[in-house]
Amino acid sequence: MVQRTVLKVDISCQKCKTKVLKAVSTLEGVDTIEADQGKGTLTVTGNADPYEIIQRTRKTGKHAEVVSIGPPPAPPKQGGQKKEEEKKPEEKKTEHKAPTYDPCTCPQCQPLLLMPMPTPVPLYRCDEPNPSCSIM
């Protein structure tokens, strides 16, 4: 049975989006995958088990919340809509683009900057705090 699974996932950069899409696309039974960065949703349509989709998404390190699981929307009827579109005058639609994110702004994707290890100071026999307890 074909299902549509919608998950709320934090997709803040292109690297995160690619990582999630690769993980979910390997599942058997997935027909289409749509990731919307602006809304932060991942929509998967197909015969794949919703539990497996959620599990794969969480394995990428992203928290996934289920928005809905159900049948996919019915395809639009072509005959009735064409007549309505011909009657209506063209309206200018303003498209609101989602804010673009710099790939380096995602704190989960940034590599951790490790502090350099301090150089070890050699301890000599006379520098030890308790010289009678030395290990040979």
PDB file of C-alpha atoms in Angstrom:
ATOM      1  CA  MET A   1       0.000   0.000   0.000  1.00  0.00           C
ATOM      2  CA  VAL A   2       1.423   3.351  -1.026  1.00  0.00           C
ATOM      3  CA  GLN A   3       1.797   5.753   1.888  1.00  0.00           C
ATOM      4  CA  ARG A   4       2.975   9.304   2.347  1.00  0.00           C
ATOM      5  CA  THR A   5       5.123   9.876   5.415  1.00  0.00           C
ATOM      6  CA  VAL A   6       5.818  13.468   6.452  1.00  0.00           C
ATOM      7  CA  LEU A   7       8.552  14.091   9.032  1.00  0.00           C
ATOM      8  CA  LYS A   8       9.707  17.287  10.651  1.00  0.00           C
ATOM      9  CA  VAL A   9      13.506  17.293  10.432  1.00  0.00           C
ATOM     10  CA  ASP A  10      16.038  20.063  11.046  1.00  0.00           C
ATOM     11  CA  ILE A  11      17.549  20.499   7.585  1.00  0.00           C
ATOM     12  CA  SER A  12      19.538  23.676   8.003  1.00  0.00           C
ATOM     13  CA  CYS A  13      22.201  23.252   5.324  1.00  0.00           C
ATOM     14  CA  GLN A  14      22.789  21.490   2.020  1.00  0.00           C
ATOM     15  CA  LYS A  15      25.093  18.928   3.620  1.00  0.00           C
ATOM     16  CA  CYS A  16      22.381  17.900   6.106  1.00  0.00           C
ATOM     17  CA  LYS A  17      19.815  17.655   3.313  1.00  0.00           C
ATOM     18  CA  THR A  18      22.077  15.459   1.177  1.00  0.00           C
ATOM     19  CA  LYS A  19      22.884  13.227   4.131  1.00  0.00           C
ATOM     20  CA  VAL A  20      19.202  12.627   4.957  1.00  0.00           C
ATOM     21  CA  LEU A  21      18.213  12.100   1.307  1.00  0.00           C
ATOM     22  CA  LYS A  22      20.970   9.521   0.781  1.00  0.00           C
ATOM     23  CA  ALA A  23      19.986   7.608   3.920  1.00  0.00           C
ATOM     24  CA  VAL A  24      16.279   7.447   3.074  1.00  0.00           C
ATOM     25  CA  SER A  25      16.730   6.780  -0.653  1.00  0.00           C
ATOM     26  CA  THR A  26      18.465   3.446   0.058  1.00  0.00           C
ATOM     27  CA  LEU A  27      15.277   2.023   1.582  1.00  0.00           C
ATOM     28  CA  GLU A  28      13.343  -0.446  -0.496  1.00  0.00           C
ATOM     29  CA  GLY A  29       9.929   0.751  -1.657  1.00  0.00           C
ATOM     30  CA  VAL A  30      10.608   4.499  -1.722  1.00  0.00           C
ATOM     31  CA  ASP A  31       9.052   6.173  -4.788  1.00  0.00           C
ATOM     32  CA  THR A  32       9.604   9.900  -4.192  1.00  0.00           C
ATOM     33  CA  ILE A  33      11.444  11.968  -1.608  1.00  0.00           C
ATOM     34  CA  GLU A  34      10.931  15.692  -1.099  1.00  0.00           C
ATOM     35  CA  ALA A  35      12.912  17.781   1.375  1.00  0.00           C
ATOM     36  CA  ASP A  36      11.799  21.332   2.119  1.00  0.00           C
ATOM     37  CA  GLN A  37      14.466  23.360   3.926  1.00  0.00           C
ATOM     38  CA  GLY A  38      12.152  26.307   4.544  1.00  0.00           C
ATOM     39  CA  LYS A  39       9.492  24.259   6.323  1.00  0.00           C
ATOM     40  CA  GLY A  40      11.946  21.693   7.650  1.00  0.00           C
ATOM     41  CA  THR A  41       9.936  18.748   6.361  1.00  0.00           C
ATOM     42  CA  LEU A  42      10.851  15.497   4.679  1.00  0.00           C
ATOM     43  CA  THR A  43       8.093  13.849   2.625  1.00  0.00           C
ATOM     44  CA  VAL A  44       8.532  10.237   1.526  1.00  0.00           C
ATOM     45  CA  THR A  45       6.009   8.498  -0.736  1.00  0.00           C
ATOM     46  CA  GLY A  46       6.041   4.771  -1.437  1.00  0.00           C
ATOM     47  CA  ASN A  47       5.675   1.313   0.063  1.00  0.00           C
ATOM     48  CA  ALA A  48       8.487   1.819   2.584  1.00  0.00           C
ATOM     49  CA  ASP A  49       7.764   1.212   6.261  1.00  0.00           C
ATOM     50  CA  PRO A  50       7.368   4.549   8.123  1.00  0.00           C
ATOM     51  CA  TYR A  51       9.263   3.130  11.103  1.00  0.00           C
ATOM     52  CA  GLU A  52      12.262   2.362   8.868  1.00  0.00           C
ATOM     53  CA  ILE A  53      12.134   5.874   7.401  1.00  0.00           C
ATOM     54  CA  ILE A  54      12.170   7.408  10.868  1.00  0.00           C
ATOM     55  CA  GLN A  55      14.952   5.097  12.002  1.00  0.00           C
ATOM     56  CA  ARG A  56      17.173   5.914   9.008  1.00  0.00           C
ATOM     57  CA  THR A  57      16.597   9.635   9.474  1.00  0.00           C
ATOM     58  CA  ARG A  58      17.561   9.455  13.138  1.00  0.00           C
ATOM     59  CA  LYS A  59      20.701   7.460  12.314  1.00  0.00           C
ATOM     60  CA  THR A  60      21.983  10.471  10.372  1.00  0.00           C
ATOM     61  CA  GLY A  61      22.018  12.418  13.639  1.00  0.00           C
ATOM     62  CA  LYS A  62      18.850  14.392  12.975  1.00  0.00           C
ATOM     63  CA  HIS A  63      15.859  14.453  15.294  1.00  0.00           C
ATOM     64  CA  ALA A  64      12.737  13.405  13.375  1.00  0.00           C
ATOM     65  CA  GLU A  65       9.165  14.075  14.456  1.00  0.00           C
ATOM     66  CA  VAL A  66       6.223  12.471  12.679  1.00  0.00           C
ATOM     67  CA  VAL A  67       3.871  15.051  11.193  1.00  0.00           C
ATOM     68  CA  SER A  68       1.571  12.645   9.333  1.00  0.00           C
ATOM     69  CA  ILE A  69       1.390   9.164   7.901  1.00  0.00           C
ATOM     70  CA  GLY A  70      -1.368   8.392   5.436  1.00  0.00           C
ATOM     71  CA  PRO A  71      -2.376   7.892   1.847  1.00  0.00           C
ATOM     72  CA  PRO A  72      -0.797  10.134  -0.782  1.00  0.00           C
ATOM     73  CA  PRO A  73      -2.902  12.973  -2.147  1.00  0.00           C
ATOM     74  CA  ALA A  74      -5.061  12.106  -5.139  1.00  0.00           C
ATOM     75  CA  PRO A  75      -3.711  13.306  -8.482  1.00  0.00           C
ATOM     76  CA  PRO A  76      -5.486  16.453  -9.681  1.00  0.00           C
ATOM     77  CA  LYS A  77      -8.163  16.116 -12.331  1.00  0.00           C
ATOM     78  CA  GLN A  78      -6.949  17.627 -15.575  1.00  0.00           C
ATOM     79  CA  GLY A  79     -10.294  18.233 -17.321  1.00  0.00           C
ATOM     80  CA  GLY A  80     -11.958  20.314 -14.605  1.00  0.00           C
ATOM     81  CA  GLN A  81      -8.968  22.411 -13.728  1.00  0.00           C
ATOM     82  CA  LYS A  82      -8.195  23.461 -17.263  1.00  0.00           C
ATOM     83  CA  LYS A  83     -11.629  25.005 -17.624  1.00  0.00           C
ATOM     84  CA  GLU A  84     -11.266  26.880 -14.343  1.00  0.00           C
ATOM     85  CA  GLU A  85      -7.809  28.132 -15.269  1.00  0.00           C
ATOM     86  CA  GLU A  86      -9.064  29.439 -18.601  1.00  0.00           C
ATOM     87  CA  LYS A  87     -11.828  31.401 -16.900  1.00  0.00           C
ATOM     88  CA  LYS A  88      -9.645  32.983 -14.233  1.00  0.00           C
ATOM     89  CA  PRO A  89      -7.390  35.864 -15.227  1.00  0.00           C
ATOM     90  CA  GLU A  90      -3.737  35.338 -14.496  1.00  0.00           C
ATOM     91  CA  GLU A  91      -2.809  36.525 -11.053  1.00  0.00           C
ATOM     92  CA  LYS A  92       0.689  37.467 -10.096  1.00  0.00           C
ATOM     93  CA  LYS A  93       1.888  35.187  -7.373  1.00  0.00           C
ATOM     94  CA  THR A  94       4.586  36.372  -5.065  1.00  0.00           C
ATOM     95  CA  GLU A  95       6.890  33.564  -4.138  1.00  0.00           C
ATOM     96  CA  HIS A  96       8.354  33.710  -0.699  1.00  0.00           C
ATOM     97  CA  LYS A  97      11.749  32.126  -0.797  1.00  0.00           C
ATOM     98  CA  ALA A  98      13.081  30.448   2.275  1.00  0.00           C
ATOM     99  CA  PRO A  99      16.102  32.175   3.762  1.00  0.00           C
ATOM    100  CA  THR A 100      19.257  30.774   2.317  1.00  0.00           C
ATOM    101  CA  TYR A 101      21.647  29.280   4.770  1.00  0.00           C
ATOM    102  CA  ASP A 102      25.370  29.298   4.486  1.00  0.00           C
ATOM    103  CA  PRO A 103      26.672  25.718   4.584  1.00  0.00           C
ATOM    104  CA  CYS A 104      29.010  26.685   7.383  1.00  0.00           C
ATOM    105  CA  THR A 105      26.229  27.900   9.688  1.00  0.00           C
ATOM    106  CA  CYS A 106      25.019  24.456  10.714  1.00  0.00           C
ATOM    107  CA  PRO A 107      26.623  23.708  14.093  1.00  0.00           C
ATOM    108  CA  GLN A 108      26.126  19.963  13.643  1.00  0.00           C
ATOM    109  CA  CYS A 109      28.048  19.889  10.373  1.00  0.00           C
ATOM    110  CA  GLN A 110      30.951  22.043  11.458  1.00  0.00           C
ATOM    111  CA  PRO A 111      33.976  20.058  12.474  1.00  0.00           C
ATOM    112  CA  LEU A 112      34.902  20.309  16.102  1.00  0.00           C
ATOM    113  CA  LEU A 113      37.950  22.425  16.630  1.00  0.00           C
ATOM    114  CA  LEU A 114      40.183  20.532  18.934  1.00  0.00           C
ATOM    115  CA  MET A 115      42.527  22.480  21.119  1.00  0.00           C
ATOM    116  CA  PRO A 116      46.142  21.550  20.627  1.00  0.00           C
ATOM    117  CA  MET A 117      47.570  19.373  23.343  1.00  0.00           C
ATOM    118  CA  PRO A 118      50.089  21.166  25.526  1.00  0.00           C
ATOM    119  CA  THR A 119      53.609  19.912  25.199  1.00  0.00           C
ATOM    120  CA  PRO A 120      54.459  17.623  28.076  1.00  0.00           C
ATOM    121  CA  VAL A 121      56.974  18.961  30.518  1.00  0.00           C
ATOM    122  CA  PRO A 122      59.535  16.323  31.414  1.00  0.00           C
ATOM    123  CA  LEU A 123      59.711  15.548  35.095  1.00  0.00           C
ATOM    124  CA  TYR A 124      63.119  14.867  36.495  1.00  0.00           C
ATOM    125  CA  ARG A 125      63.805  12.978  39.647  1.00  0.00           C
ATOM    126  CA  CYS A 126      64.475  16.176  41.537  1.00  0.00           C
ATOM    127  CA  ASP A 127      61.256  17.802  40.226  1.00  0.00           C
ATOM    128  CA  GLU A 128      58.950  15.112  41.571  1.00  0.00           C
ATOM    129  CA  PRO A 129      56.815  16.197  44.522  1.00  0.00           C
ATOM    130  CA  ASN A 130      57.622  13.044  46.510  1.00  0.00           C
ATOM    131  CA  PRO A 131      61.035  11.643  45.472  1.00  0.00           C
ATOM    132  CA  SER A 132      60.803   8.571  47.720  1.00  0.00           C
ATOM    133  CA  CYS A 133      57.824   7.240  45.705  1.00  0.00           C
ATOM    134  CA  SER A 134      59.344   6.893  42.281  1.00  0.00           C
ATOM    135  CA  ILE A 135      58.467   4.130  39.850  1.00  0.00           C
ATOM    136  CA  MET A 136      61.376   2.447  38.145  1.00  0.00           C
TER     137      MET A 136
END
